[in-house]
Coordinates of C-alpha atoms in Angstrom, one line a residue:
M1 CA 20.6 -19.4 -27.6
P2 CA 18.6 -18.8 -30.7
N3 CA 20.4 -18.0 -34.0
P4 CA 20.8 -14.2 -34.0
S5 CA 20.0 -14.1 -37.7
S6 CA 16.6 -15.6 -37.1
H7 CA 15.7 -13.3 -34.1
P8 CA 12.9 -10.8 -34.8
L9 CA 15.1 -8.0 -33.6
S10 CA 18.4 -9.3 -35.0
P11 CA 19.5 -5.9 -36.5
V12 CA 18.8 -4.2 -33.1
T13 CA 20.5 -7.0 -31.2
D14 CA 23.5 -6.8 -33.5
A15 CA 23.7 -3.1 -33.0
L16 CA 23.5 -3.5 -29.2
R17 CA 26.2 -6.1 -29.2
R18 CA 28.5 -4.0 -31.3
S19 CA 28.0 -1.0 -29.0
L20 CA 27.8 -2.6 -25.6
G21 CA 29.7 -5.9 -26.1
P22 CA 28.3 -9.4 -26.4
D23 CA 28.1 -10.1 -22.6
A24 CA 25.7 -7.2 -22.1
V25 CA 23.1 -8.5 -24.6
R26 CA 21.0 -11.6 -23.9
T27 CA 18.5 -13.4 -26.1
G28 CA 18.4 -16.8 -24.4
D29 CA 15.0 -18.2 -23.3
A30 CA 16.0 -18.2 -19.6
D31 CA 16.9 -14.5 -19.7
L32 CA 13.8 -13.6 -21.6
D33 CA 11.5 -15.7 -19.4
A34 CA 13.0 -14.3 -16.2
R35 CA 11.9 -10.8 -17.3
S36 CA 8.4 -11.9 -18.4
H37 CA 7.1 -12.1 -14.8
D38 CA 7.4 -9.8 -11.8
T39 CA 5.8 -10.6 -8.4
W40 CA 2.3 -9.5 -9.4
P41 CA 0.1 -12.4 -8.3
V42 CA -1.5 -12.5 -11.8
A43 CA 2.0 -12.8 -13.3
T44 CA 2.9 -15.5 -10.8
V45 CA -0.1 -17.6 -11.9
W46 CA 0.8 -17.0 -15.5
A47 CA 4.2 -18.5 -14.8
K48 CA 2.6 -21.5 -13.1
L49 CA 0.5 -22.0 -16.2
G50 CA 3.6 -21.7 -18.4
R51 CA 2.4 -18.5 -20.1
H52 CA 4.5 -15.5 -21.0
P53 CA 2.1 -13.0 -22.5
Y54 CA 4.6 -10.1 -22.1
R55 CA 8.0 -11.3 -23.1
P56 CA 11.0 -9.2 -24.3
D57 CA 12.9 -9.9 -27.5
V58 CA 16.3 -9.0 -26.0
V59 CA 17.7 -8.1 -22.5
V60 CA 20.4 -5.6 -22.0
L61 CA 22.4 -5.8 -18.8
A62 CA 23.4 -2.2 -18.1
R63 CA 26.6 -1.7 -16.1
G64 CA 26.7 2.1 -16.2
L65 CA 25.3 5.3 -17.6
S66 CA 26.8 4.9 -21.0
D67 CA 25.1 1.6 -21.5
V68 CA 21.7 3.2 -20.8
V69 CA 22.4 6.1 -23.1
E70 CA 23.6 3.8 -26.0
T71 CA 20.6 1.5 -25.6
L72 CA 18.1 4.3 -25.8
R73 CA 19.9 5.9 -28.8
I74 CA 19.7 2.6 -30.6
A75 CA 16.1 2.1 -29.6
A76 CA 15.1 5.6 -30.8
A77 CA 16.9 5.1 -34.1
T78 CA 15.2 1.7 -34.7
G79 CA 11.8 2.4 -33.2
T80 CA 12.2 -0.4 -30.6
P81 CA 10.3 -0.3 -27.3
V82 CA 12.4 -0.2 -24.0
T83 CA 11.2 -1.3 -20.6
A84 CA 13.3 -0.6 -17.6
W85 CA 13.9 -3.5 -15.1
G86 CA 15.3 -3.3 -11.6
L87 CA 14.9 -6.4 -9.4
G88 CA 11.5 -7.4 -10.7
S89 CA 9.7 -6.9 -7.3
S90 CA 6.8 -4.9 -8.7
V91 CA 3.5 -6.4 -7.6
T92 CA 1.4 -4.7 -10.4
G93 CA 3.2 -5.7 -13.6
Q94 CA 5.1 -2.4 -14.0
P95 CA 8.2 -3.8 -15.7
L96 CA 6.5 -6.3 -18.0
P97 CA 7.2 -5.4 -21.7
V98 CA 3.8 -5.1 -23.3
R99 CA 5.2 -4.7 -26.8
G100 CA 8.3 -6.8 -26.4
G101 CA 11.5 -5.1 -27.6
I102 CA 14.3 -4.4 -25.1
V103 CA 14.2 -5.0 -21.4
L104 CA 16.9 -2.7 -19.9
D105 CA 18.1 -4.4 -16.7
L106 CA 19.6 -1.9 -14.4
S107 CA 20.3 -4.2 -11.5
G108 CA 24.0 -4.3 -12.4
H109 CA 24.3 -0.5 -12.5
V110 CA 25.8 -0.3 -9.0
T111 CA 28.2 2.2 -7.5
E112 CA 29.8 2.8 -4.0
P113 CA 27.6 5.2 -2.1
E114 CA 28.8 8.8 -1.8
L115 CA 27.8 10.2 1.7
N116 CA 27.8 13.9 2.3
E117 CA 27.7 14.4 6.0
T118 CA 27.3 18.2 5.8
D119 CA 24.3 18.1 3.6
R120 CA 23.0 14.7 5.0
T121 CA 22.6 13.1 1.6
V122 CA 23.8 9.9 -0.1
T123 CA 24.3 9.5 -3.9
V124 CA 24.2 6.1 -5.6
A125 CA 23.5 4.5 -9.0
A126 CA 20.0 3.3 -9.7
G127 CA 20.7 -0.4 -9.5
V128 CA 21.8 -0.4 -5.8
R129 CA 19.6 -2.7 -3.7
G130 CA 17.7 -0.9 -1.0
S131 CA 18.8 -3.2 1.9
D132 CA 22.4 -3.0 0.8
L133 CA 22.3 0.8 1.0
E134 CA 20.5 0.8 4.3
A135 CA 23.1 -1.6 5.8
W136 CA 25.9 0.6 4.5
L137 CA 24.4 3.7 6.1
N138 CA 23.7 1.9 9.4
E139 CA 27.4 1.1 9.7
R140 CA 27.9 4.8 9.7
G141 CA 25.2 5.7 12.2
R142 CA 22.8 6.8 9.4
S143 CA 19.5 5.6 7.9
L144 CA 17.2 6.4 5.0
N145 CA 14.2 5.7 7.2
H146 CA 12.6 4.4 4.0
F147 CA 11.3 0.9 4.5
P148 CA 9.1 -0.6 1.8
Q149 CA 8.3 -4.2 2.5
S150 CA 10.4 -5.0 -0.6
L151 CA 13.5 -3.3 0.9
G152 CA 15.7 -6.3 0.2
R153 CA 14.1 -7.0 -3.3
S154 CA 14.0 -3.5 -4.8
T155 CA 16.4 -0.9 -6.2
V156 CA 16.7 2.8 -5.4
G157 CA 15.9 3.6 -9.0
G158 CA 12.8 1.5 -8.8
W159 CA 11.7 3.4 -5.7
V160 CA 11.7 6.6 -7.7
A161 CA 10.2 5.2 -10.9
T162 CA 7.3 3.6 -8.9
R163 CA 6.8 6.4 -6.3
A164 CA 7.4 4.0 -3.5
T165 CA 6.8 4.7 0.2
G166 CA 7.9 2.9 3.3
Q167 CA 6.5 1.6 6.6
F168 CA 7.7 4.8 8.5
S169 CA 6.3 7.3 6.0
S170 CA 4.0 8.9 8.5
R171 CA 7.1 10.7 9.9
Y172 CA 9.6 10.6 7.1
G173 CA 7.5 10.7 4.0
G174 CA 7.6 8.7 0.8
I175 CA 10.3 8.7 -1.9
E176 CA 9.0 12.1 -3.1
Q177 CA 10.2 13.7 0.2
L178 CA 13.3 11.6 0.4
L179 CA 14.6 12.3 -3.1
V180 CA 16.9 15.4 -3.3
G181 CA 18.1 14.9 -6.9
C182 CA 18.2 12.4 -9.7
Q183 CA 19.7 11.7 -13.1
V184 CA 17.4 10.7 -15.9
V185 CA 18.1 9.4 -19.4
L186 CA 15.4 10.6 -21.8
A187 CA 13.9 8.6 -24.7
D188 CA 16.4 10.1 -27.2
G189 CA 19.4 9.2 -25.1
N190 CA 20.0 12.7 -23.7
V191 CA 20.8 13.0 -20.0
A192 CA 19.1 15.3 -17.5
D193 CA 20.4 16.0 -14.0
L194 CA 17.7 17.4 -11.8
G195 CA 17.4 18.8 -8.3
Q196 CA 19.9 18.7 -5.4
R197 CA 19.0 22.1 -4.0
P198 CA 16.8 22.7 -0.9
R199 CA 14.1 24.4 -2.9
S200 CA 13.6 26.3 -6.2
A201 CA 11.0 28.8 -7.3
T202 CA 12.2 28.7 -10.9
G203 CA 9.4 26.8 -12.5
P204 CA 8.1 23.4 -11.4
D205 CA 10.2 20.8 -9.6
L206 CA 11.3 18.8 -12.7
K207 CA 12.4 15.7 -10.8
Q208 CA 8.8 15.3 -9.6
L209 CA 7.8 14.6 -13.3
F210 CA 9.8 11.3 -13.1
I211 CA 8.8 10.1 -9.6
G212 CA 6.1 7.5 -10.2
S213 CA 6.4 7.7 -14.0
E214 CA 7.2 3.9 -14.2
G215 CA 9.9 4.5 -16.8
T216 CA 7.4 6.0 -19.3
L217 CA 9.0 9.4 -19.4
G218 CA 12.6 8.6 -18.8
I219 CA 14.9 6.1 -17.1
V220 CA 16.4 7.0 -13.7
T221 CA 20.1 6.2 -13.5
R222 CA 21.3 7.9 -10.3
V223 CA 19.7 9.2 -7.2
T224 CA 20.6 11.5 -4.3
L225 CA 18.6 10.8 -1.1
K226 CA 18.2 12.3 2.3
V227 CA 19.8 10.5 5.2
Y228 CA 19.0 10.7 8.9
A229 CA 20.9 9.9 12.1
L230 CA 19.8 6.7 13.8
P231 CA 17.2 7.5 16.4
Q232 CA 18.3 8.2 20.0
H233 CA 15.2 6.7 21.5
R234 CA 12.1 4.7 20.3
I235 CA 8.8 4.0 22.0
V236 CA 6.2 1.6 20.6
E237 CA 2.8 0.5 21.9
A238 CA -0.3 -1.4 20.7
F239 CA -3.9 -0.6 21.6
T240 CA -7.2 -2.4 21.1
M241 CA -9.9 0.0 19.8
P242 CA -13.7 -0.4 20.1
D243 CA -14.3 -0.3 16.3
V244 CA -13.0 0.9 13.0
E245 CA -14.5 4.3 13.4
S246 CA -12.7 5.0 16.6
G247 CA -9.4 3.8 15.2
L248 CA -9.7 6.1 12.2
A249 CA -10.6 9.0 14.4
A250 CA -7.5 8.4 16.5
M251 CA -5.3 8.4 13.5
R252 CA -6.9 11.5 12.2
H253 CA -6.6 13.4 15.5
I254 CA -3.0 12.4 15.9
S255 CA -2.1 13.6 12.4
Q256 CA -4.0 16.8 12.6
A257 CA -2.6 17.6 16.0
G258 CA 0.8 17.9 14.3
L259 CA 2.3 14.8 16.1
R260 CA 4.8 12.8 14.0
P261 CA 4.8 9.1 14.9
F262 CA 7.1 7.1 12.8
L263 CA 4.6 4.2 13.0
V264 CA 0.8 4.3 12.7
R265 CA -0.9 1.1 11.6
F266 CA -4.5 0.3 12.3
Y267 CA -5.7 -3.3 11.7
D268 CA -9.4 -4.1 11.3
R269 CA -10.7 -7.1 13.4
D270 CA -10.0 -9.6 10.6
E271 CA -6.4 -8.6 10.1
A272 CA -5.7 -8.1 13.8
A273 CA -5.8 -11.9 14.2
H274 CA -2.9 -12.1 11.8
A275 CA -1.1 -9.0 13.1
V276 CA -1.2 -10.1 16.8
P277 CA -1.4 -13.9 16.6
D278 CA 0.0 -14.5 20.1
M279 CA -2.3 -12.0 21.9
P280 CA -5.8 -12.3 20.6
A281 CA -7.5 -8.9 20.6
A282 CA -11.1 -8.1 21.3
G283 CA -11.3 -5.8 18.4
P284 CA -9.3 -3.8 15.9
V285 CA -5.7 -3.0 16.9
L286 CA -3.7 0.2 16.5
F287 CA 0.1 0.2 16.4
L288 CA 1.8 3.4 17.4
G289 CA 5.5 4.4 17.7
H290 CA 7.6 7.6 18.2
E291 CA 11.3 8.0 17.9
G292 CA 14.0 10.7 17.9
M293 CA 15.5 12.8 20.7
I294 CA 14.3 11.2 23.9
D295 CA 12.4 14.1 25.5
I296 CA 10.5 14.8 22.2
A297 CA 9.7 11.2 21.6
V298 CA 8.4 10.7 25.1
A299 CA 6.3 13.9 25.0
E300 CA 4.8 13.0 21.5
H301 CA 3.9 9.5 22.6
A302 CA 2.2 10.7 25.7
A303 CA 0.2 13.2 23.7
A304 CA -0.8 10.6 21.1
T305 CA -1.7 8.0 23.8
T306 CA -4.0 10.6 25.4
I307 CA -5.9 10.9 22.1
V308 CA -6.1 7.1 21.6
E309 CA -7.4 6.5 25.2
S310 CA -9.9 9.3 24.8
L311 CA -11.4 7.3 22.0
G312 CA -11.6 4.0 23.9
G313 CA -8.2 2.6 23.2
T314 CA -6.7 0.1 25.7
T315 CA -3.0 -0.7 25.8
M316 CA -1.6 -4.1 24.9
G317 CA 1.9 -3.0 25.6
A318 CA 4.9 -3.0 23.3
A319 CA 5.2 -6.7 22.5
P320 CA 2.9 -6.9 19.5
V321 CA 4.6 -4.0 17.8
N322 CA 8.1 -5.4 18.5
A323 CA 7.0 -8.7 17.1
W324 CA 5.8 -7.0 13.9
L325 CA 9.1 -5.1 13.6
D326 CA 10.9 -8.4 13.6
R327 CA 8.9 -9.9 10.8
R328 CA 7.8 -6.8 8.8
F329 CA 9.7 -7.8 5.6
D330 CA 8.2 -11.3 5.5
F331 CA 6.2 -12.2 2.3
S332 CA 5.9 -15.8 3.1
T333 CA 2.1 -16.0 3.7
V334 CA 1.3 -14.7 0.3
E335 CA 4.1 -16.6 -1.4
R336 CA 3.2 -20.0 0.1
L337 CA -0.4 -19.6 -0.9
L338 CA 0.5 -18.6 -4.5
A339 CA 2.7 -21.7 -4.7
E340 CA -0.2 -24.0 -4.0
P341 CA -2.2 -25.3 -6.9
G342 CA -5.2 -23.0 -7.2
G343 CA -3.9 -20.8 -4.4
Y344 CA -4.3 -17.0 -4.9
A345 CA -3.5 -13.9 -2.9
E346 CA -3.6 -10.2 -3.7
T347 CA -2.6 -6.9 -2.0
I348 CA -4.4 -3.8 -3.1
E349 CA -3.4 -0.4 -1.6
V350 CA -5.6 2.6 -2.2
A351 CA -6.2 5.9 -0.4
N352 CA -8.8 8.5 0.4
V353 CA -9.5 11.6 2.4
W354 CA -10.8 11.0 6.0
S355 CA -14.4 12.0 5.0
R356 CA -14.6 9.2 2.3
L357 CA -12.2 6.7 3.7
G358 CA -14.6 4.8 6.1
P359 CA -17.4 4.4 3.5
M360 CA -14.9 3.2 0.9
Y361 CA -13.4 0.7 3.3
A362 CA -16.9 -0.7 4.1
E363 CA -17.9 -1.1 0.5
L364 CA -14.6 -2.7 -0.4
K365 CA -15.0 -5.3 2.3
H366 CA -18.5 -6.0 1.2
E367 CA -17.8 -6.3 -2.5
L368 CA -14.6 -8.4 -2.1
A369 CA -15.9 -10.8 0.6
P370 CA -17.4 -13.3 -1.9
L371 CA -14.1 -13.4 -3.9
A372 CA -11.7 -14.7 -1.2
G373 CA -11.6 -16.8 1.9
E374 CA -10.2 -13.9 3.9
V375 CA -10.4 -10.2 3.2
L376 CA -8.1 -8.3 5.6
G377 CA -7.7 -4.5 5.9
H378 CA -5.3 -2.1 7.6
F379 CA -4.7 1.6 7.5
S380 CA -1.3 3.2 7.5
H381 CA 0.8 6.0 5.8
V382 CA -1.2 8.7 7.6
Y383 CA -1.6 12.3 6.4
E384 CA -3.5 15.3 7.8
Q385 CA -6.1 14.9 5.1
G386 CA -6.4 11.1 4.9
S387 CA -4.7 7.7 4.9
S388 CA -4.0 4.7 2.8
L389 CA -6.0 1.5 3.0
Y390 CA -4.3 -1.8 2.4
V391 CA -6.5 -4.8 1.5
I392 CA -5.1 -8.3 1.6
L393 CA -7.1 -11.2 0.0
L394 CA -6.3 -14.8 0.5
G395 CA -8.1 -17.7 -1.2
R396 CA -8.1 -21.1 -2.8
A397 CA -9.7 -22.0 -6.1
P398 CA -10.1 -25.5 -7.7
D399 CA -7.2 -24.9 -10.0
D400 CA -4.9 -22.1 -11.4
E401 CA -7.2 -21.2 -14.2
N402 CA -9.9 -20.4 -11.7
A403 CA -7.4 -18.6 -9.5
L404 CA -6.5 -16.4 -12.4
S405 CA -10.1 -15.5 -13.1
R406 CA -10.7 -14.8 -9.4
L407 CA -7.7 -12.4 -9.3
Q408 CA -8.9 -10.5 -12.4
E409 CA -12.4 -10.2 -10.8
I410 CA -10.9 -8.9 -7.6
W411 CA -9.1 -6.1 -9.5
A412 CA -12.2 -5.1 -11.4
R413 CA -14.4 -4.9 -8.4
A414 CA -11.9 -3.1 -6.2
M415 CA -11.1 -0.4 -8.7
K416 CA -14.8 0.1 -9.5
V417 CA -15.4 0.8 -5.8
V418 CA -12.4 3.1 -5.3
V419 CA -13.3 5.2 -8.4
A420 CA -16.9 5.5 -7.2
H421 CA -15.7 6.9 -3.9
D422 CA -13.3 9.3 -5.6
G423 CA -10.4 7.5 -4.0
E424 CA -6.8 7.1 -5.2
I425 CA -6.5 3.8 -7.1
S426 CA -2.9 3.3 -6.0
H427 CA -1.2 4.7 -2.9
H428 CA 2.3 3.2 -3.4
H429 CA 2.4 0.1 -5.5
G430 CA 1.8 2.0 -8.7
G431 CA -0.3 1.4 -11.8
G432 CA 1.5 -1.2 -13.9
L433 CA -0.8 -3.6 -15.8
A434 CA -3.0 -4.2 -12.8
R435 CA -4.5 -0.6 -12.9
Q436 CA -4.0 0.2 -16.6
A437 CA -7.8 0.1 -17.4
W438 CA -8.6 2.6 -14.7
V439 CA -5.8 5.2 -14.9
E440 CA -7.6 7.6 -17.3
E441 CA -10.9 7.5 -15.3
S442 CA -9.0 8.0 -12.0
L443 CA -7.0 11.0 -13.2
G444 CA -10.0 12.6 -15.0
T445 CA -9.2 16.0 -16.5
G446 CA -5.6 15.6 -15.3
F447 CA -5.0 12.7 -17.7
P448 CA -4.6 14.9 -20.8
V449 CA -1.9 16.8 -19.0
L450 CA 0.0 13.5 -18.4
R451 CA -0.6 12.6 -22.0
M452 CA 0.9 15.9 -23.2
L453 CA 4.0 15.2 -21.1
K454 CA 4.3 11.7 -22.6
D455 CA 3.9 13.0 -26.2
S456 CA 6.5 15.6 -25.6
L457 CA 9.2 13.5 -23.8
D458 CA 8.6 10.3 -25.7
P459 CA 6.9 11.1 -29.0
A460 CA 7.5 7.7 -30.5
Q461 CA 5.9 6.0 -27.4
L462 CA 8.8 3.7 -26.9
L463 CA 9.3 3.9 -23.1
N464 CA 7.5 1.2 -21.2
P465 CA 4.4 1.3 -23.5
G466 CA 1.0 0.1 -22.1
K467 CA 1.4 1.7 -18.6
L468 CA 0.0 4.7 -16.8
G469 CA -3.0 4.7 -19.2
F470 CA -0.9 5.1 -22.3
G471 CA -1.6 2.6 -25.1
P472 CA -4.3 -0.1 -25.2
R473 CA -6.0 -1.4 -22.1
P474 CA -5.3 -5.1 -21.2

């Protein structure tokens, strides 16, 4: 461990140690390096090249609310930046400390869940791992029905801060629908408890200000989430579709008919080969699933199937969907490729309304095709007005330097296309560093409103600087 007296933040570090205890404050290289890289592929390649462009000066291991409060009070008094950290599973560079300072690690802020069966809610500290909470609820016949692919690698506080969504969001919604209430520590160390009522007409819904704020407006320390009974019945089925246009039409008609499938995923021909490896399909593939009370699930699935078949869909049975359900948290394809010298992979999730979604998809495929060996696309997270589009790129370059350049070019081209089609530059991964250069252009005349919120809640610009369009572009 470096000599504290020679550390660039030694007065701050000394103050933190006095207030929180020496075990809560870390300045060793291993601790600092571990919080210098999340799972953004660009950051992964940086790590392979031995680079740490965004490295904290000190790590605080928070064990409770008081640790968070004290850290932010010391930071405010000394003008020290603070970046919140959960489990480091962000894939866009959200928790990387652009200006160094303090990384506030909340992964140790864990409490026993408090289940309210009458209100159907559960309350936990922000550091609780998603898979741990889901397993605890399942033992009691309950579920969050919130399944990001990072379920076992992310915290509930991170879900709120990054505006996460899950694989079953077409029925249950994203974190913005799941969140009933939250506790937030503001930049000056004051604590705000927000929500926990069914609805309020007394001003705006304040907890929504912090959903997706990436720790730039305050730090989430406790959440209260909806819970559901485990489903009585589930039906799943896969269909081949004639083309992308018919698949998108099926998704749109299902959503606009008021049907509520828990699962709607539509793979283009390129990704269908990966999604259904054991049953080669003649074209794009649609996954569809309904669950709940048996009579309702059966009726909804029958109605949705009629729509799909009217647009040329042909059943493949349940096997492809069941196989996907068994492997849906598997990251290994991307991770193995990134581990290779010169290997690169990226996942870019965007969204648009139905009328602009098809053209945006077509141009993205065209523009990105020269930059990777494979460009795969699927549509999921369906709404009455539109859908998300998830693009996966897999490639190999001569070396890691070339892989890094290729990843940067992928982001530049993808964001340019999405903005040109008036699309949403992030559906659920968030902005982070990956999208920093495009946030202001994407939000347009709404960005000054976000800026005013930032200036009011964090006038010294200390909370996770360099994100959501605040501060310099990378």
